[in-house]
Short mmCIF file of C-alpha atoms in Angstrom, two decimals:
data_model
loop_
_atom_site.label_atom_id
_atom_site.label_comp_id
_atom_site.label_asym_id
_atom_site.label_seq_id
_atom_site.Cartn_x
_atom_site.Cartn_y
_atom_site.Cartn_z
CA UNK A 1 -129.55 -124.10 17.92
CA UNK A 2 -133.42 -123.81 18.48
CA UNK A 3 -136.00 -121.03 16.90
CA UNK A 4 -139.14 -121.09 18.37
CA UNK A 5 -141.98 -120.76 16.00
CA UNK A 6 -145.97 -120.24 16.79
CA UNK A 7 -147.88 -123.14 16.94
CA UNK A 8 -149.95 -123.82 13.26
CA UNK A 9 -147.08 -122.59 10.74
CA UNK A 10 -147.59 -125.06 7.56
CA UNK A 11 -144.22 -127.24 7.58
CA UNK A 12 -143.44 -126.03 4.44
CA UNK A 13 -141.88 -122.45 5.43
CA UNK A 14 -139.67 -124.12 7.94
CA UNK A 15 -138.19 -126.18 4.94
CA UNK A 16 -134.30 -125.34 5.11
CA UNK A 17 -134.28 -123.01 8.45
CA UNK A 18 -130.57 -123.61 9.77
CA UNK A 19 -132.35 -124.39 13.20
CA UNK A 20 -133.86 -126.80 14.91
CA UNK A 21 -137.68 -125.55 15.52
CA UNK A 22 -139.30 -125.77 18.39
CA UNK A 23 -143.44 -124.61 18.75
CA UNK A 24 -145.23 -122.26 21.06
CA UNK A 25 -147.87 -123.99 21.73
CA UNK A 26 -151.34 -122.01 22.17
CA UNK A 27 -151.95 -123.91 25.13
CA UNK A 28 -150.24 -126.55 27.64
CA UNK A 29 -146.52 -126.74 28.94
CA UNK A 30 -144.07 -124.72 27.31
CA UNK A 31 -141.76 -127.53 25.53
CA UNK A 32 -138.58 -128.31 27.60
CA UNK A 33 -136.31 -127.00 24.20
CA UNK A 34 -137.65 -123.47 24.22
CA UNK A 35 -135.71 -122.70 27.37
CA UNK A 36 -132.86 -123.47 24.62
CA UNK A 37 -134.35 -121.18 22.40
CA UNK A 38 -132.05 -118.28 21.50
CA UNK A 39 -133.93 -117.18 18.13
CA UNK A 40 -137.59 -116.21 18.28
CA UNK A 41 -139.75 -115.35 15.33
CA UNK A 42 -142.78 -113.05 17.01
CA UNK A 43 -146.45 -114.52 17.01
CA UNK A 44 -148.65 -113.25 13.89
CA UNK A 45 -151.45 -112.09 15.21
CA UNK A 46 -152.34 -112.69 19.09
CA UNK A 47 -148.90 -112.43 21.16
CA UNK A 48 -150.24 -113.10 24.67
CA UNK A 49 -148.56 -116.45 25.20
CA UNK A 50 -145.64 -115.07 23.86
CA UNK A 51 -145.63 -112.27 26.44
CA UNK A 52 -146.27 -114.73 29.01
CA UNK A 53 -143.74 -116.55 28.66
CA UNK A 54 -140.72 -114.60 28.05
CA UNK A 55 -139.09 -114.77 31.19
CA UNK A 56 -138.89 -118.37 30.58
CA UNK A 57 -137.48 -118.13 27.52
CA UNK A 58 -133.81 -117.93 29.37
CA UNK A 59 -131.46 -118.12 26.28
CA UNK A 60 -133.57 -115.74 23.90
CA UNK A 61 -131.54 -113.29 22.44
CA UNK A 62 -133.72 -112.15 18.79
CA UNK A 63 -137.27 -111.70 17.97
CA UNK A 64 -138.25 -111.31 14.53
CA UNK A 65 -141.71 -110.04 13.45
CA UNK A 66 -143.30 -110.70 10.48
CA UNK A 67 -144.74 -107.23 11.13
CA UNK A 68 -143.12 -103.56 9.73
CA UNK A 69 -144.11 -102.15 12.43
CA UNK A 70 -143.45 -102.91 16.08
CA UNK A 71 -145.28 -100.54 18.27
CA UNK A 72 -147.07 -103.75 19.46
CA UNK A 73 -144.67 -105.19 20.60
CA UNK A 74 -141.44 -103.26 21.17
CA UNK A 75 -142.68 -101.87 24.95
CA UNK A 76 -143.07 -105.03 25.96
CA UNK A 77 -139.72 -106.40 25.29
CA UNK A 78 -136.85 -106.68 27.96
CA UNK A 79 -133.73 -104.41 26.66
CA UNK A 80 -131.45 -106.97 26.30
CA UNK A 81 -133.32 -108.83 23.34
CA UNK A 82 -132.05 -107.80 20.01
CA UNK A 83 -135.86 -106.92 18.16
CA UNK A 84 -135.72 -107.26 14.05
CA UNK A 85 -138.67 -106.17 12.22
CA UNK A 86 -140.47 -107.65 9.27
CA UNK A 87 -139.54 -104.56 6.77
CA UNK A 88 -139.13 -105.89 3.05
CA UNK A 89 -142.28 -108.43 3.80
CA UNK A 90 -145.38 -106.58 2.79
CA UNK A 91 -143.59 -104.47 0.15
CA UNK A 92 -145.74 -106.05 -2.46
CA UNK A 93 -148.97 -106.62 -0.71
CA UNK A 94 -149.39 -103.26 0.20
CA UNK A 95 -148.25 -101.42 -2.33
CA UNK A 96 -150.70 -103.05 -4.43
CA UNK A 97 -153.43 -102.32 -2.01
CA UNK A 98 -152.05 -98.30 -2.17
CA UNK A 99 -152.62 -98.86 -5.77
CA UNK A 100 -155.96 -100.56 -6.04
CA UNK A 101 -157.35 -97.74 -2.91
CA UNK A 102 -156.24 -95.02 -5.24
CA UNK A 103 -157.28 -95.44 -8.29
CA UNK A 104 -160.57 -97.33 -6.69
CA UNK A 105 -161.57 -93.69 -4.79
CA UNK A 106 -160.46 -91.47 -8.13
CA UNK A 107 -162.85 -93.94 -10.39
CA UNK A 108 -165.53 -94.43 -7.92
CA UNK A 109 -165.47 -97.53 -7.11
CA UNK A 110 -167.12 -97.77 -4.17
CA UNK A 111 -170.09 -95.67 -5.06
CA UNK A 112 -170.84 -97.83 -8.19
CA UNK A 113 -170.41 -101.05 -5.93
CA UNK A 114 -173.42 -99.78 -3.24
CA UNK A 115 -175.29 -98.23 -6.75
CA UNK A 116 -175.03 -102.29 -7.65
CA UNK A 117 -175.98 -103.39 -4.99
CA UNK A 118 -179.26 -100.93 -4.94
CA UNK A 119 -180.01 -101.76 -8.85
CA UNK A 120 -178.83 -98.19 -9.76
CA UNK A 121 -177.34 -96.94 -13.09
CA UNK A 122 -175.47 -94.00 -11.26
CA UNK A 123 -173.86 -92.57 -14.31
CA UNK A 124 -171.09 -89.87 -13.05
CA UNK A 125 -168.06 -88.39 -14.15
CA UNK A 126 -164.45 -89.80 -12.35
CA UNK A 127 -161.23 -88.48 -12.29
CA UNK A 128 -157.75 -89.22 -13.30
CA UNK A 129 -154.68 -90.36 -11.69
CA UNK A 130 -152.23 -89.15 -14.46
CA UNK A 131 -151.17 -85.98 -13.53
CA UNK A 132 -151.38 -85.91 -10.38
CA UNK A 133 -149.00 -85.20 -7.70
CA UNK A 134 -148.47 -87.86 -4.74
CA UNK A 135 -146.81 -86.79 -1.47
CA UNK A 136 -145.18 -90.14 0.33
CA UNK A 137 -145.42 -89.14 4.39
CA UNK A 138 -142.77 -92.02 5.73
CA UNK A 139 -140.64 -93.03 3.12
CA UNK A 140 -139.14 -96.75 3.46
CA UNK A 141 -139.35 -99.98 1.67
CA UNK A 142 -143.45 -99.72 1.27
CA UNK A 143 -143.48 -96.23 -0.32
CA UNK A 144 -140.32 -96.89 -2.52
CA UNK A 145 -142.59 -100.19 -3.88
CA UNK A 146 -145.56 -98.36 -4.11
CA UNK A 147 -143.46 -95.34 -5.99
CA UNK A 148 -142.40 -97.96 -8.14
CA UNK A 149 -145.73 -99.30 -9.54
CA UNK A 150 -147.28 -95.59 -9.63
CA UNK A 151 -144.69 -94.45 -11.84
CA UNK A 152 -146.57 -96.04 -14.68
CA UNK A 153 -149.38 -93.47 -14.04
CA UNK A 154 -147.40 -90.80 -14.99
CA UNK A 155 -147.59 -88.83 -11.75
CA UNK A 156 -145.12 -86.70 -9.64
CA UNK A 157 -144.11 -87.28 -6.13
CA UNK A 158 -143.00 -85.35 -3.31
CA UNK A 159 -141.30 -87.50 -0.60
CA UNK A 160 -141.33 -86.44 3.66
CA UNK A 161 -140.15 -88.31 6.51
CA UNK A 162 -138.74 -88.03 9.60
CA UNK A 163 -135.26 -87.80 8.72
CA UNK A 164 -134.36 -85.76 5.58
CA UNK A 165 -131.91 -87.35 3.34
CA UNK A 166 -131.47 -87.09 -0.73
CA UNK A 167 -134.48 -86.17 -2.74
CA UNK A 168 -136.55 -86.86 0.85
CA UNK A 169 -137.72 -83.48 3.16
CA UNK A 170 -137.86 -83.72 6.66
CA UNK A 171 -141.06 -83.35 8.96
CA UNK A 172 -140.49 -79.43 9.27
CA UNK A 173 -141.23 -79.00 5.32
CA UNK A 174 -144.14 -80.93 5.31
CA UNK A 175 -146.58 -77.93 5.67
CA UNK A 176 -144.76 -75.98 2.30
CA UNK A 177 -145.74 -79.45 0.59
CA UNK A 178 -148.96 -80.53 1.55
CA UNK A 179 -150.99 -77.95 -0.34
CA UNK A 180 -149.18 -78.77 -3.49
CA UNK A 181 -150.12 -82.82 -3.30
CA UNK A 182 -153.27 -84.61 -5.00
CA UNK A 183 -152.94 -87.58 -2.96
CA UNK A 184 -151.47 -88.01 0.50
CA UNK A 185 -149.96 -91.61 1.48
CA UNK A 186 -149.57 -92.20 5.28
CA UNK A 187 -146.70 -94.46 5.67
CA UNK A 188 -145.52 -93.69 8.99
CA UNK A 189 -145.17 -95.59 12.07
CA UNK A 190 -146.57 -95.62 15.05
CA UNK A 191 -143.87 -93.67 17.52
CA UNK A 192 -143.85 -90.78 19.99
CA UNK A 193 -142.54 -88.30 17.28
CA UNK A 194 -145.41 -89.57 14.52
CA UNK A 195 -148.67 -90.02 17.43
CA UNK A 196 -151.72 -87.65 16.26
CA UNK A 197 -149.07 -86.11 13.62
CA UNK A 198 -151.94 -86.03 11.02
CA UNK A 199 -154.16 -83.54 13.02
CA UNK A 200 -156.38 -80.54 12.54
CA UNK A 201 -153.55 -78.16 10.87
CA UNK A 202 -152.34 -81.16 8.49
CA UNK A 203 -156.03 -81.59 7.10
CA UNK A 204 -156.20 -77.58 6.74
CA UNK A 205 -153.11 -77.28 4.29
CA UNK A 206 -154.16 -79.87 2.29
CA UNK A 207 -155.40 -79.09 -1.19
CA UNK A 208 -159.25 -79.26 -1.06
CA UNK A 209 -160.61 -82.32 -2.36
CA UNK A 210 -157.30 -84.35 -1.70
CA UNK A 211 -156.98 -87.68 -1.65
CA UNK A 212 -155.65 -88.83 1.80
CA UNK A 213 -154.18 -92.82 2.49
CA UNK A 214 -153.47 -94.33 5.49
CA UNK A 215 -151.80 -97.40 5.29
CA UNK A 216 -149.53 -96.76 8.27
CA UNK A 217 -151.28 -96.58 11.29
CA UNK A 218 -154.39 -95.38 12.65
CA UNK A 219 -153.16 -93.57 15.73
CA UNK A 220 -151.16 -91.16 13.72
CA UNK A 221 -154.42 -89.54 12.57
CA UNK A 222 -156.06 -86.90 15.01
CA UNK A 223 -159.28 -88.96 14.35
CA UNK A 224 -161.14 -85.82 15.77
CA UNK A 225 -159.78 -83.66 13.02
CA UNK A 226 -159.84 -86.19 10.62
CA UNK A 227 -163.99 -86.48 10.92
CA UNK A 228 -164.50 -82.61 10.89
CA UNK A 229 -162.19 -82.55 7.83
CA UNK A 230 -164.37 -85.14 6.26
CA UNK A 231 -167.57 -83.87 7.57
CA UNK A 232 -166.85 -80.51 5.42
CA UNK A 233 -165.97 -82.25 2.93
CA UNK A 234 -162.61 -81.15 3.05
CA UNK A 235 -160.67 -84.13 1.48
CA UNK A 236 -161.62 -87.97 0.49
CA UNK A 237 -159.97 -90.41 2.75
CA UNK A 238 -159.81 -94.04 1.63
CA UNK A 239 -157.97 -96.58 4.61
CA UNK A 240 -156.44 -100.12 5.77
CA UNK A 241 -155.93 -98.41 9.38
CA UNK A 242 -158.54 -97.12 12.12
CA UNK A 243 -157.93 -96.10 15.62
CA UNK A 244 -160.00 -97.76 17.49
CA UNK A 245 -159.35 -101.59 15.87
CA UNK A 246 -161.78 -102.66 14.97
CA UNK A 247 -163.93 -99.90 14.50
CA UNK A 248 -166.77 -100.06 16.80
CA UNK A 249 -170.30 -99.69 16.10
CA UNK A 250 -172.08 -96.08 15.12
CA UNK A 251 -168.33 -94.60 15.02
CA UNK A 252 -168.77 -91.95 12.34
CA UNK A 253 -166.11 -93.11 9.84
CA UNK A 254 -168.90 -96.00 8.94
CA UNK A 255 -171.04 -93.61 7.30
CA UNK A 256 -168.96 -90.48 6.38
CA UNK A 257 -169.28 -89.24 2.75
CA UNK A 258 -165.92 -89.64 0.64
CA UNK A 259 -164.28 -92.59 3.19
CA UNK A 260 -163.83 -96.22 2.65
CA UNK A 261 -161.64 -98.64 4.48
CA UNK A 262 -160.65 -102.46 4.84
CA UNK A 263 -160.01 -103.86 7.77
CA UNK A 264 -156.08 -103.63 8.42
CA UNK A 265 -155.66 -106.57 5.81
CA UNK A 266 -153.52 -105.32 3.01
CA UNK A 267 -150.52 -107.31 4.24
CA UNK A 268 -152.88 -110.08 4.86
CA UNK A 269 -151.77 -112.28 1.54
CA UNK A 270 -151.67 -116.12 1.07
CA UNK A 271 -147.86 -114.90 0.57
CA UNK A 272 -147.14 -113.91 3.85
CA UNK A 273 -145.32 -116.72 5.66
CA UNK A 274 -143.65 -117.51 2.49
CA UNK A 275 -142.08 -114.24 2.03
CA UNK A 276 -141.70 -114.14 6.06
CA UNK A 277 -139.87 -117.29 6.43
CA UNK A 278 -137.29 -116.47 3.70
CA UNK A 279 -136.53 -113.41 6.04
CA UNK A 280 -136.23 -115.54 8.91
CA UNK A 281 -133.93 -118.30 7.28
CA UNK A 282 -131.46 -115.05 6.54
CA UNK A 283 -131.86 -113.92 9.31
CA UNK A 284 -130.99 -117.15 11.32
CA UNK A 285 -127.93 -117.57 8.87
CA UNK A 286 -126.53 -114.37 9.62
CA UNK A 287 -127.04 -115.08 13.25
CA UNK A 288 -125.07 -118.39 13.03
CA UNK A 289 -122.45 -116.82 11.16
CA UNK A 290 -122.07 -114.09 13.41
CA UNK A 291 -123.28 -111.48 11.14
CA UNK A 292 -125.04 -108.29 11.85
CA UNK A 293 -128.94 -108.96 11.79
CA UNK A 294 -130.99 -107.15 9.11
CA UNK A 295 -133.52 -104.75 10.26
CA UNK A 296 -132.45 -103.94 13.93
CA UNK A 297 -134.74 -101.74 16.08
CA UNK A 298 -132.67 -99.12 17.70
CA UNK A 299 -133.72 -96.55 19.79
CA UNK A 300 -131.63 -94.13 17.23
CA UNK A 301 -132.64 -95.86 14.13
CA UNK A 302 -136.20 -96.48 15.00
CA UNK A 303 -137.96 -98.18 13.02
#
């Protein structure tokens, strides 16, 4: 059996996949093999070849991202490929970055860092985290990691998503619980339901001064709203997500008080492939042995 892997992965996370691998090159003939191909592990990063050359691909039957979320690709995927995405990968990576962007905004991080910079002793007065309660909006593997390592902080959550299940609300209680939440942490994906979700009302019923996180994706957020939120100094809004990507010059979020971002990198570890690969060797196992695939994108499940 083949697995066709992007061009440039280090040898060393393709140690021990139950598959003969064959590359995607990023440019020249497609290698005779990948027409054997029946397992495909998604490009990280630019896709276009990919894309290109899926309808040559005539015995693909899986793609597997290294992505949790799959709005990039999943409209441009025939309906008879079987798409797996890369939940369980950046558990760590971004919880940590949740983590860090929290308790970096509540001590002031980023204002001390430019007072640095400018040879200021900016003495001021920070908050705490303890205390505080954290509202989880999208509640999968991510926010259950990033629960996990706030827990230490002695704060309270309150958890929403789409579907409401045990100790989880659904979307249509979110407006009874934003008010009562210190920080907000954006977790959702990108999907019809969850476009713009984050708009004008959603910034009104949040406690003044609130913390907001995005580290779902940017296209969730009304950006409109968002900016005349921030503008009146509504809430603080700290980011790994923008809509646009990048975020073009002059756009106001580059010089709004209370915001700072990174630039969609808190997955971005020297862990990545390492923790990706060991999905995809499962994942190729299971296939072999005829088992069901971990972390199917359904219409009904989403994802």
């Amino acid at each position: 059996m083949f697995v066709l892997v992007q061009e440039g992965v280090e040898a060393r996370y393709l140690e021990g996949l139950p598959a003969e691998v064959v590359f995607l090159p990023k440019q020249g003939p497609l290698p005779a093999e990948a027409a054997q191909a029946e397992f495909a592990v998604a490009p990280y990063g630019s896709a276009r070849r990919f894309f290109e050359e899926i309808p040559n691909l005539k015995a693909l039957k899986v793609v597997q991202t290294l992505t949790a979320g799959v709005d990039w690709i999943l409209p441009r995927l025939p309906p008879h490929l079987t798409l797996c995405d890369g939940a369980g990968i950046h558990d760590v990576p971004v919880s940590e970055w949740i983590v860090g962007a929290i308790l970096g905004t509540i001590k002031r991080f980023p204002e001390f860092r430019d007072a640095q910079r400018e040879q200021r002793w900016a003495y001021q007065w920070v908050g705490d985290l303890e205390g505080s309660t954290v509202l989880f909006l999208g509640y999968g593997s991510i926010a259950r990691a990033a629960e996990k390592r706030l827990e230490a902080f002695g704060v309270q959550f309150i958890r929403v998503a789409r579907s409401a299940r045990e100790n989880v609300y659904g979307f249509s209680e979110l407006p009874d619980w934003l008010p009562q939440a210190d920080v907000v942490i954006n977790l959702l994906p990108l999907t019809p339901q969850t476009e713009r979700l984050c708009g004008a009302e959603f910034f009104a019923r949040m406690k003044p001064g609130a913390l907001f996180v995005n580290a779902g994706r940017g296209k969730t957020v009304d950006q409109e709203a968002l900016i005349e939120a921030l503008k009146s100094r509504r809430l603080r809004f700290v980011s790994d997500v923008t809509d646009p990507e990048p975020l073009p010059e002059g756009h106001p979020l580059w010089s709004l008080p209370e915001v700072f971002f990174t630039p969609h990198m808190a997955g971005s570890t020297h862990k990545l492939f390492e923790r990706g690969f060991r999905l995809v060797r499962e994942q190729l196992e299971r296939y072999r042995r005829g088992e069901p695939l971990l972390n199917v994108v359904t219409p009904e499940k989403g994802y």
